[in-house]
Amino acid sequence: MIGFLRWIIGWIEFDVEGNYNCFLTEVKKNVWMVKKQRGILSARCFLKDYKHILKIAKNNQCVLSVLKEVGFPCIIKKYRFRLGLAVGLSIFIFIMIVSNFFVWDVEVHGNVMISDEKIFRACDKFGLHSGSIISNVDEKEIEFALKNEFPEISWISINRIASKYDIEISELRPKSEIVDNEQPCNIVAAFDGEILSIEPYNGFTQVKAGDVVKRDDLLVSGIKEIEDKEEVLFAHADAKVVAKVDRNNEIIRPKYAIRRQKTGEQQIKKKLLFFGLKLPLDFNKIYENGNECQNYSEPIEIFGIRLPIFIQTTVYDIYEEVKIENDSQQIKRLLMYDQKNWESNELKNSKILERTYDYEETEDGVALKANCVVEQRIDEKCPITLKNN
């Protein structure tokens, strides 16, 4: 702290040659860091005391040599004839004073289901964003508006710390979907196939093992008419129906691929972000759309205090499109890789009994036609809609 105060006032370091014993006796209250090396004495004093110390040195027949001048007054003296610096400093001080009346930053915490971007957009709509006038921000009104905007919010609190706002959010837990097991429904076939087994749990069975069915055929009915009593029974049909099914898949890959390759060139664009304004710091031509880019912003800090001013840097990686002809064998390997992924996803709950693969080459590409005979469940519930007469 003492060093900082001395820097603000400004100090000077000097050498003393001659009879410095009497000299030191007279100035000892005004100097510090007194050192003696090779018969030469060095010391430091404030800039404002140097003229007085110089007179004392002459009276004691000593010679002073200035080694360096340090401190804020030295900087002012160095740039005293530069009007732009003075104007810039004045503008900066003015901005610092005025910025205390504006919102510098907004942060959100506690949100999981709702993204930060959605919350910031909503806050911007309700008048809370970087650059808002603090006196115009009504925290309670914005809290109420955000709860109406996002039903997922169970609790919200907006707190202001100096020129920064913190939004604390607690979200409701999502409710699990409730399945209505009382609604009447049928069991229909989800695929064409030959029934291998059927285990009815509820409802009225319409097929048996060995039957061949088509997609949407009725397997277990949820409706039964009793002719003698002229009565209709409704049920929530439920069953496990396993069948042998043909599952076909066709994948096509082109012979030619368009790939984007980096040229090794980059373009860097910088902007100054200040209370919603974006001021370009250079005027180079921006490359056309389609070139991948990377953005990052760095806040400007002074003495550890983050200002609401950012330098946004955009790095454009320049790409070019190259047409490449793929090898036929390579295409087939990729097709097989795609087919294995399809089987892993689409047939993960099925038992594959047999499979055949067929390749077909054309001028534009290669097609893979796959046929898999699988053992899988084909039961699918279909609700019965009742109409009141």
mmCIF file with all atom_site columns, C-alpha atoms in Angstrom, residues 54-216:
data_model
loop_
_atom_site.group_PDB
_atom_site.id
_atom_site.type_symbol
_atom_site.label_atom_id
_atom_site.label_alt_id
_atom_site.label_comp_id
_atom_site.label_asym_id
_atom_site.label_entity_id
_atom_site.label_seq_id
_atom_site.pdbx_PDB_ins_code
_atom_site.Cartn_x
_atom_site.Cartn_y
_atom_site.Cartn_z
_atom_site.occupancy
_atom_site.B_iso_or_equiv
_atom_site.pdbx_formal_charge
_atom_site.auth_seq_id
_atom_site.auth_comp_id
_atom_site.auth_asym_id
_atom_site.auth_atom_id
_atom_site.pdbx_PDB_model_num
ATOM 1   C CA . LEU A 1 54  ? 19.110  19.778  -4.276  1.00 0.00 ? 54  LEU A CA 1
ATOM 2   C CA . LYS A 1 55  ? 19.687  23.114  -2.452  1.00 0.00 ? 55  LYS A CA 1
ATOM 3   C CA . ILE A 1 56  ? 20.860  21.279  0.661   1.00 0.00 ? 56  ILE A CA 1
ATOM 4   C CA . ALA A 1 57  ? 23.277  19.246  -1.492  1.00 0.00 ? 57  ALA A CA 1
ATOM 5   C CA . LYS A 1 58  ? 24.816  22.411  -2.992  1.00 0.00 ? 58  LYS A CA 1
ATOM 6   C CA . ASN A 1 59  ? 25.221  23.935  0.487   1.00 0.00 ? 59  ASN A CA 1
ATOM 7   C CA . ASN A 1 60  ? 27.098  20.796  1.569   1.00 0.00 ? 60  ASN A CA 1
ATOM 8   C CA . GLN A 1 61  ? 29.196  20.692  -1.639  1.00 0.00 ? 61  GLN A CA 1
ATOM 9   C CA . CYS A 1 62  ? 27.557  17.495  -2.905  1.00 0.00 ? 62  CYS A CA 1
ATOM 10  C CA . VAL A 1 63  ? 26.586  16.603  -6.475  1.00 0.00 ? 63  VAL A CA 1
ATOM 11  C CA . LEU A 1 64  ? 23.271  14.819  -7.195  1.00 0.00 ? 64  LEU A CA 1
ATOM 12  C CA . SER A 1 65  ? 22.721  12.651  -10.263 1.00 0.00 ? 65  SER A CA 1
ATOM 13  C CA . VAL A 1 66  ? 19.169  11.577  -11.151 1.00 0.00 ? 66  VAL A CA 1
ATOM 14  C CA . LEU A 1 67  ? 18.884  7.844   -11.868 1.00 0.00 ? 67  LEU A CA 1
ATOM 15  C CA . LYS A 1 68  ? 15.152  7.518   -12.548 1.00 0.00 ? 68  LYS A CA 1
ATOM 16  C CA . GLU A 1 69  ? 11.788  9.182   -11.996 1.00 0.00 ? 69  GLU A CA 1
ATOM 17  C CA . VAL A 1 70  ? 8.788   7.000   -11.174 1.00 0.00 ? 70  VAL A CA 1
ATOM 18  C CA . GLY A 1 71  ? 5.079   7.623   -10.567 1.00 0.00 ? 71  GLY A CA 1
ATOM 19  C CA . PHE A 1 72  ? 1.847   9.033   -11.899 1.00 0.00 ? 72  PHE A CA 1
ATOM 20  C CA . PRO A 1 73  ? 3.092   12.661  -12.155 1.00 0.00 ? 73  PRO A CA 1
ATOM 21  C CA . CYS A 1 74  ? 5.893   11.438  -14.458 1.00 0.00 ? 74  CYS A CA 1
ATOM 22  C CA . ILE A 1 75  ? 3.337   9.887   -16.804 1.00 0.00 ? 75  ILE A CA 1
ATOM 23  C CA . ILE A 1 76  ? 1.288   13.104  -16.825 1.00 0.00 ? 76  ILE A CA 1
ATOM 24  C CA . LYS A 1 77  ? 4.431   15.135  -17.529 1.00 0.00 ? 77  LYS A CA 1
ATOM 25  C CA . LYS A 1 78  ? 5.480   12.803  -20.354 1.00 0.00 ? 78  LYS A CA 1
ATOM 26  C CA . TYR A 1 79  ? 2.147   13.026  -22.157 1.00 0.00 ? 79  TYR A CA 1
ATOM 27  C CA . ARG A 1 80  ? 1.124   16.570  -21.182 1.00 0.00 ? 80  ARG A CA 1
ATOM 28  C CA . PHE A 1 81  ? 1.245   17.768  -24.791 1.00 0.00 ? 81  PHE A CA 1
ATOM 29  C CA . ARG A 1 82  ? -0.833  14.893  -26.180 1.00 0.00 ? 82  ARG A CA 1
ATOM 30  C CA . LEU A 1 83  ? -4.376  16.185  -26.405 1.00 0.00 ? 83  LEU A CA 1
ATOM 31  C CA . GLY A 1 84  ? -5.829  12.829  -27.495 1.00 0.00 ? 84  GLY A CA 1
ATOM 32  C CA . LEU A 1 85  ? -4.635  11.102  -24.339 1.00 0.00 ? 85  LEU A CA 1
ATOM 33  C CA . ALA A 1 86  ? -6.159  13.786  -22.132 1.00 0.00 ? 86  ALA A CA 1
ATOM 34  C CA . VAL A 1 87  ? -9.438  13.596  -24.011 1.00 0.00 ? 87  VAL A CA 1
ATOM 35  C CA . GLY A 1 88  ? -9.398  9.790   -23.868 1.00 0.00 ? 88  GLY A CA 1
ATOM 36  C CA . LEU A 1 89  ? -8.713  9.813   -20.131 1.00 0.00 ? 89  LEU A CA 1
ATOM 37  C CA . SER A 1 90  ? -11.515 12.307  -19.589 1.00 0.00 ? 90  SER A CA 1
ATOM 38  C CA . ILE A 1 91  ? -13.912 10.176  -21.630 1.00 0.00 ? 91  ILE A CA 1
ATOM 39  C CA . PHE A 1 92  ? -12.874 7.078   -19.683 1.00 0.00 ? 92  PHE A CA 1
ATOM 40  C CA . ILE A 1 93  ? -13.504 8.767   -16.328 1.00 0.00 ? 93  ILE A CA 1
ATOM 41  C CA . PHE A 1 94  ? -16.851 10.035  -17.617 1.00 0.00 ? 94  PHE A CA 1
ATOM 42  C CA . ILE A 1 95  ? -17.812 6.515   -18.765 1.00 0.00 ? 95  ILE A CA 1
ATOM 43  C CA . MET A 1 96  ? -16.843 5.038   -15.396 1.00 0.00 ? 96  MET A CA 1
ATOM 44  C CA . ILE A 1 97  ? -19.046 7.558   -13.588 1.00 0.00 ? 97  ILE A CA 1
ATOM 45  C CA . VAL A 1 98  ? -22.003 7.192   -15.956 1.00 0.00 ? 98  VAL A CA 1
ATOM 46  C CA . SER A 1 99  ? -21.751 3.367   -16.082 1.00 0.00 ? 99  SER A CA 1
ATOM 47  C CA . ASN A 1 100 ? -22.641 3.185   -12.384 1.00 0.00 ? 100 ASN A CA 1
ATOM 48  C CA . PHE A 1 101 ? -26.196 4.006   -13.423 1.00 0.00 ? 101 PHE A CA 1
ATOM 49  C CA . PHE A 1 102 ? -26.366 1.034   -15.838 1.00 0.00 ? 102 PHE A CA 1
ATOM 50  C CA . VAL A 1 103 ? -26.473 -2.751  -15.532 1.00 0.00 ? 103 VAL A CA 1
ATOM 51  C CA . TRP A 1 104 ? -23.028 -4.197  -16.241 1.00 0.00 ? 104 TRP A CA 1
ATOM 52  C CA . ASP A 1 105 ? -23.703 -7.909  -16.218 1.00 0.00 ? 105 ASP A CA 1
ATOM 53  C CA . VAL A 1 106 ? -26.497 -10.472 -15.678 1.00 0.00 ? 106 VAL A CA 1
ATOM 54  C CA . GLU A 1 107 ? -25.848 -14.041 -14.497 1.00 0.00 ? 107 GLU A CA 1
ATOM 55  C CA . VAL A 1 108 ? -28.267 -16.930 -13.955 1.00 0.00 ? 108 VAL A CA 1
ATOM 56  C CA . HIS A 1 109 ? -27.832 -19.889 -11.559 1.00 0.00 ? 109 HIS A CA 1
ATOM 57  C CA . GLY A 1 110 ? -29.786 -23.040 -10.702 1.00 0.00 ? 110 GLY A CA 1
ATOM 58  C CA . ASN A 1 111 ? -31.418 -23.647 -14.087 1.00 0.00 ? 111 ASN A CA 1
ATOM 59  C CA . VAL A 1 112 ? -31.196 -27.143 -15.616 1.00 0.00 ? 112 VAL A CA 1
ATOM 60  C CA . MET A 1 113 ? -34.160 -27.657 -17.962 1.00 0.00 ? 113 MET A CA 1
ATOM 61  C CA . ILE A 1 114 ? -34.315 -24.033 -19.118 1.00 0.00 ? 114 ILE A CA 1
ATOM 62  C CA . SER A 1 115 ? -31.246 -22.837 -21.026 1.00 0.00 ? 115 SER A CA 1
ATOM 63  C CA . ASP A 1 116 ? -29.379 -19.648 -20.120 1.00 0.00 ? 116 ASP A CA 1
ATOM 64  C CA . GLU A 1 117 ? -30.078 -18.273 -23.594 1.00 0.00 ? 117 GLU A CA 1
ATOM 65  C CA . LYS A 1 118 ? -33.881 -18.544 -23.147 1.00 0.00 ? 118 LYS A CA 1
ATOM 66  C CA . ILE A 1 119 ? -33.734 -16.823 -19.763 1.00 0.00 ? 119 ILE A CA 1
ATOM 67  C CA . PHE A 1 120 ? -31.529 -14.011 -21.091 1.00 0.00 ? 120 PHE A CA 1
ATOM 68  C CA . ARG A 1 121 ? -33.904 -13.471 -24.037 1.00 0.00 ? 121 ARG A CA 1
ATOM 69  C CA . ALA A 1 122 ? -36.872 -13.265 -21.660 1.00 0.00 ? 122 ALA A CA 1
ATOM 70  C CA . CYS A 1 123 ? -35.007 -10.877 -19.320 1.00 0.00 ? 123 CYS A CA 1
ATOM 71  C CA . ASP A 1 124 ? -34.131 -8.697  -22.300 1.00 0.00 ? 124 ASP A CA 1
ATOM 72  C CA . LYS A 1 125 ? -37.833 -8.580  -23.231 1.00 0.00 ? 125 LYS A CA 1
ATOM 73  C CA . PHE A 1 126 ? -38.746 -7.512  -19.692 1.00 0.00 ? 126 PHE A CA 1
ATOM 74  C CA . GLY A 1 127 ? -36.058 -4.808  -19.519 1.00 0.00 ? 127 GLY A CA 1
ATOM 75  C CA . LEU A 1 128 ? -33.150 -6.514  -17.723 1.00 0.00 ? 128 LEU A CA 1
ATOM 76  C CA . HIS A 1 129 ? -29.952 -6.813  -19.762 1.00 0.00 ? 129 HIS A CA 1
ATOM 77  C CA . SER A 1 130 ? -26.448 -5.403  -19.959 1.00 0.00 ? 130 SER A CA 1
ATOM 78  C CA . GLY A 1 131 ? -26.886 -1.678  -20.517 1.00 0.00 ? 131 GLY A CA 1
ATOM 79  C CA . SER A 1 132 ? -30.302 -1.320  -18.832 1.00 0.00 ? 132 SER A CA 1
ATOM 80  C CA . ILE A 1 133 ? -30.826 1.727   -16.609 1.00 0.00 ? 133 ILE A CA 1
ATOM 81  C CA . ILE A 1 134 ? -30.801 0.408   -13.036 1.00 0.00 ? 134 ILE A CA 1
ATOM 82  C CA . SER A 1 135 ? -33.555 2.756   -11.879 1.00 0.00 ? 135 SER A CA 1
ATOM 83  C CA . ASN A 1 136 ? -35.893 1.276   -14.529 1.00 0.00 ? 136 ASN A CA 1
ATOM 84  C CA . VAL A 1 137 ? -35.377 -2.337  -13.417 1.00 0.00 ? 137 VAL A CA 1
ATOM 85  C CA . ASP A 1 138 ? -38.190 -3.668  -11.203 1.00 0.00 ? 138 ASP A CA 1
ATOM 86  C CA . GLU A 1 139 ? -36.885 -6.957  -9.755  1.00 0.00 ? 139 GLU A CA 1
ATOM 87  C CA . LYS A 1 140 ? -40.238 -8.154  -8.373  1.00 0.00 ? 140 LYS A CA 1
ATOM 88  C CA . GLU A 1 141 ? -42.090 -7.458  -11.613 1.00 0.00 ? 141 GLU A CA 1
ATOM 89  C CA . ILE A 1 142 ? -39.447 -9.317  -13.638 1.00 0.00 ? 142 ILE A CA 1
ATOM 90  C CA . GLU A 1 143 ? -39.577 -12.262 -11.214 1.00 0.00 ? 143 GLU A CA 1
ATOM 91  C CA . PHE A 1 144 ? -43.361 -12.476 -11.711 1.00 0.00 ? 144 PHE A CA 1
ATOM 92  C CA . ALA A 1 145 ? -43.003 -12.178 -15.507 1.00 0.00 ? 145 ALA A CA 1
ATOM 93  C CA . LEU A 1 146 ? -40.364 -14.922 -15.673 1.00 0.00 ? 146 LEU A CA 1
ATOM 94  C CA . LYS A 1 147 ? -42.525 -17.312 -13.616 1.00 0.00 ? 147 LYS A CA 1
ATOM 95  C CA . ASN A 1 148 ? -45.377 -16.752 -16.076 1.00 0.00 ? 148 ASN A CA 1
ATOM 96  C CA . GLU A 1 149 ? -43.035 -17.178 -19.044 1.00 0.00 ? 149 GLU A CA 1
ATOM 97  C CA . PHE A 1 150 ? -41.573 -20.450 -17.737 1.00 0.00 ? 150 PHE A CA 1
ATOM 98  C CA . PRO A 1 151 ? -44.024 -22.736 -15.875 1.00 0.00 ? 151 PRO A CA 1
ATOM 99  C CA . GLU A 1 152 ? -41.038 -24.982 -15.000 1.00 0.00 ? 152 GLU A CA 1
ATOM 100 C CA . ILE A 1 153 ? -39.836 -22.382 -12.469 1.00 0.00 ? 153 ILE A CA 1
ATOM 101 C CA . SER A 1 154 ? -40.980 -23.070 -8.900  1.00 0.00 ? 154 SER A CA 1
ATOM 102 C CA . TRP A 1 155 ? -38.973 -20.281 -7.210  1.00 0.00 ? 155 TRP A CA 1
ATOM 103 C CA . ILE A 1 156 ? -36.971 -17.306 -8.472  1.00 0.00 ? 156 ILE A CA 1
ATOM 104 C CA . SER A 1 157 ? -35.030 -14.465 -6.863  1.00 0.00 ? 157 SER A CA 1
ATOM 105 C CA . ILE A 1 158 ? -33.310 -11.537 -8.610  1.00 0.00 ? 158 ILE A CA 1
ATOM 106 C CA . ASN A 1 159 ? -30.596 -9.801  -6.578  1.00 0.00 ? 159 ASN A CA 1
ATOM 107 C CA . ARG A 1 160 ? -28.517 -6.744  -7.433  1.00 0.00 ? 160 ARG A CA 1
ATOM 108 C CA . ILE A 1 161 ? -24.895 -6.420  -6.328  1.00 0.00 ? 161 ILE A CA 1
ATOM 109 C CA . ALA A 1 162 ? -23.616 -2.959  -7.346  1.00 0.00 ? 162 ALA A CA 1
ATOM 110 C CA . SER A 1 163 ? -24.110 -2.940  -11.165 1.00 0.00 ? 163 SER A CA 1
ATOM 111 C CA . LYS A 1 164 ? -24.476 -6.716  -11.517 1.00 0.00 ? 164 LYS A CA 1
ATOM 112 C CA . TYR A 1 165 ? -27.660 -8.820  -11.294 1.00 0.00 ? 165 TYR A CA 1
ATOM 113 C CA . ASP A 1 166 ? -27.773 -12.465 -10.139 1.00 0.00 ? 166 ASP A CA 1
ATOM 114 C CA . ILE A 1 167 ? -30.839 -14.558 -11.019 1.00 0.00 ? 167 ILE A CA 1
ATOM 115 C CA . GLU A 1 168 ? -31.325 -17.592 -8.744  1.00 0.00 ? 168 GLU A CA 1
ATOM 116 C CA . ILE A 1 169 ? -33.772 -20.212 -10.067 1.00 0.00 ? 169 ILE A CA 1
ATOM 117 C CA . SER A 1 170 ? -35.276 -23.434 -8.710  1.00 0.00 ? 170 SER A CA 1
ATOM 118 C CA . GLU A 1 171 ? -37.125 -25.658 -11.189 1.00 0.00 ? 171 GLU A CA 1
ATOM 119 C CA . LEU A 1 172 ? -40.039 -28.056 -10.766 1.00 0.00 ? 172 LEU A CA 1
ATOM 120 C CA . ARG A 1 173 ? -39.325 -31.759 -11.109 1.00 0.00 ? 173 ARG A CA 1
ATOM 121 C CA . PRO A 1 174 ? -40.848 -33.194 -14.296 1.00 0.00 ? 174 PRO A CA 1
ATOM 122 C CA . LYS A 1 175 ? -43.881 -35.413 -13.659 1.00 0.00 ? 175 LYS A CA 1
ATOM 123 C CA . SER A 1 176 ? -43.701 -38.976 -14.957 1.00 0.00 ? 176 SER A CA 1
ATOM 124 C CA . GLU A 1 177 ? -46.208 -39.859 -17.663 1.00 0.00 ? 177 GLU A CA 1
ATOM 125 C CA . ILE A 1 178 ? -49.216 -41.781 -16.330 1.00 0.00 ? 178 ILE A CA 1
ATOM 126 C CA . VAL A 1 179 ? -50.480 -44.618 -18.533 1.00 0.00 ? 179 VAL A CA 1
ATOM 127 C CA . ASP A 1 180 ? -54.256 -45.132 -18.447 1.00 0.00 ? 180 ASP A CA 1
ATOM 128 C CA . ASN A 1 181 ? -54.733 -48.866 -18.114 1.00 0.00 ? 181 ASN A CA 1
ATOM 129 C CA . GLU A 1 182 ? -58.527 -48.529 -17.932 1.00 0.00 ? 182 GLU A CA 1
ATOM 130 C CA . GLN A 1 183 ? -59.067 -47.270 -21.483 1.00 0.00 ? 183 GLN A CA 1
ATOM 131 C CA . PRO A 1 184 ? -60.398 -49.955 -23.854 1.00 0.00 ? 184 PRO A CA 1
ATOM 132 C CA . CYS A 1 185 ? -57.943 -50.895 -26.615 1.00 0.00 ? 185 CYS A CA 1
ATOM 133 C CA . ASN A 1 186 ? -57.115 -53.575 -29.187 1.00 0.00 ? 186 ASN A CA 1
ATOM 134 C CA . ILE A 1 187 ? -53.821 -55.317 -29.887 1.00 0.00 ? 187 ILE A CA 1
ATOM 135 C CA . VAL A 1 188 ? -52.854 -55.051 -33.577 1.00 0.00 ? 188 VAL A CA 1
ATOM 136 C CA . ALA A 1 189 ? -49.842 -56.243 -35.573 1.00 0.00 ? 189 ALA A CA 1
ATOM 137 C CA . ALA A 1 190 ? -47.015 -53.725 -35.901 1.00 0.00 ? 190 ALA A CA 1
ATOM 138 C CA . PHE A 1 191 ? -45.354 -55.771 -38.737 1.00 0.00 ? 191 PHE A CA 1
ATOM 139 C CA . ASP A 1 192 ? -46.169 -58.423 -41.306 1.00 0.00 ? 192 ASP A CA 1
ATOM 140 C CA . GLY A 1 193 ? -45.104 -61.872 -40.076 1.00 0.00 ? 193 GLY A CA 1
ATOM 141 C CA . GLU A 1 194 ? -45.812 -65.432 -38.974 1.00 0.00 ? 194 GLU A CA 1
ATOM 142 C CA . ILE A 1 195 ? -46.922 -65.766 -35.363 1.00 0.00 ? 195 ILE A CA 1
ATOM 143 C CA . LEU A 1 196 ? -44.658 -68.003 -33.311 1.00 0.00 ? 196 LEU A CA 1
ATOM 144 C CA . SER A 1 197 ? -46.312 -67.591 -29.907 1.00 0.00 ? 197 SER A CA 1
ATOM 145 C CA . ILE A 1 198 ? -49.036 -65.561 -28.214 1.00 0.00 ? 198 ILE A CA 1
ATOM 146 C CA . GLU A 1 199 ? -49.560 -64.949 -24.499 1.00 0.00 ? 199 GLU A CA 1
ATOM 147 C CA . PRO A 1 200 ? -52.857 -63.102 -23.915 1.00 0.00 ? 200 PRO A CA 1
ATOM 148 C CA . TYR A 1 201 ? -53.137 -61.302 -20.572 1.00 0.00 ? 201 TYR A CA 1
ATOM 149 C CA . ASN A 1 202 ? -56.415 -59.525 -21.146 1.00 0.00 ? 202 ASN A CA 1
ATOM 150 C CA . GLY A 1 203 ? -58.946 -59.245 -23.964 1.00 0.00 ? 203 GLY A CA 1
ATOM 151 C CA . PHE A 1 204 ? -60.289 -61.649 -26.584 1.00 0.00 ? 204 PHE A CA 1
ATOM 152 C CA . THR A 1 205 ? -57.724 -63.510 -28.725 1.00 0.00 ? 205 THR A CA 1
ATOM 153 C CA . GLN A 1 206 ? -58.302 -63.483 -32.508 1.00 0.00 ? 206 GLN A CA 1
ATOM 154 C CA . VAL A 1 207 ? -55.223 -65.423 -33.803 1.00 0.00 ? 207 VAL A CA 1
ATOM 155 C CA . LYS A 1 208 ? -53.066 -68.400 -32.859 1.00 0.00 ? 208 LYS A CA 1
ATOM 156 C CA . ALA A 1 209 ? -49.499 -69.608 -33.375 1.00 0.00 ? 209 ALA A CA 1
ATOM 157 C CA . GLY A 1 210 ? -48.768 -70.404 -37.032 1.00 0.00 ? 210 GLY A CA 1
ATOM 158 C CA . ASP A 1 211 ? -51.089 -67.730 -38.422 1.00 0.00 ? 211 ASP A CA 1
ATOM 159 C CA . VAL A 1 212 ? -49.686 -65.273 -40.952 1.00 0.00 ? 212 VAL A CA 1
ATOM 160 C CA . VAL A 1 213 ? -50.726 -61.683 -40.312 1.00 0.00 ? 213 VAL A CA 1
ATOM 161 C CA . LYS A 1 214 ? -50.365 -58.346 -42.035 1.00 0.00 ? 214 LYS A CA 1
ATOM 162 C CA . ARG A 1 215 ? -49.569 -55.014 -40.472 1.00 0.00 ? 215 ARG A CA 1
ATOM 163 C CA . ASP A 1 216 ? -52.567 -53.579 -38.500 1.00 0.00 ? 216 ASP A CA 1
#
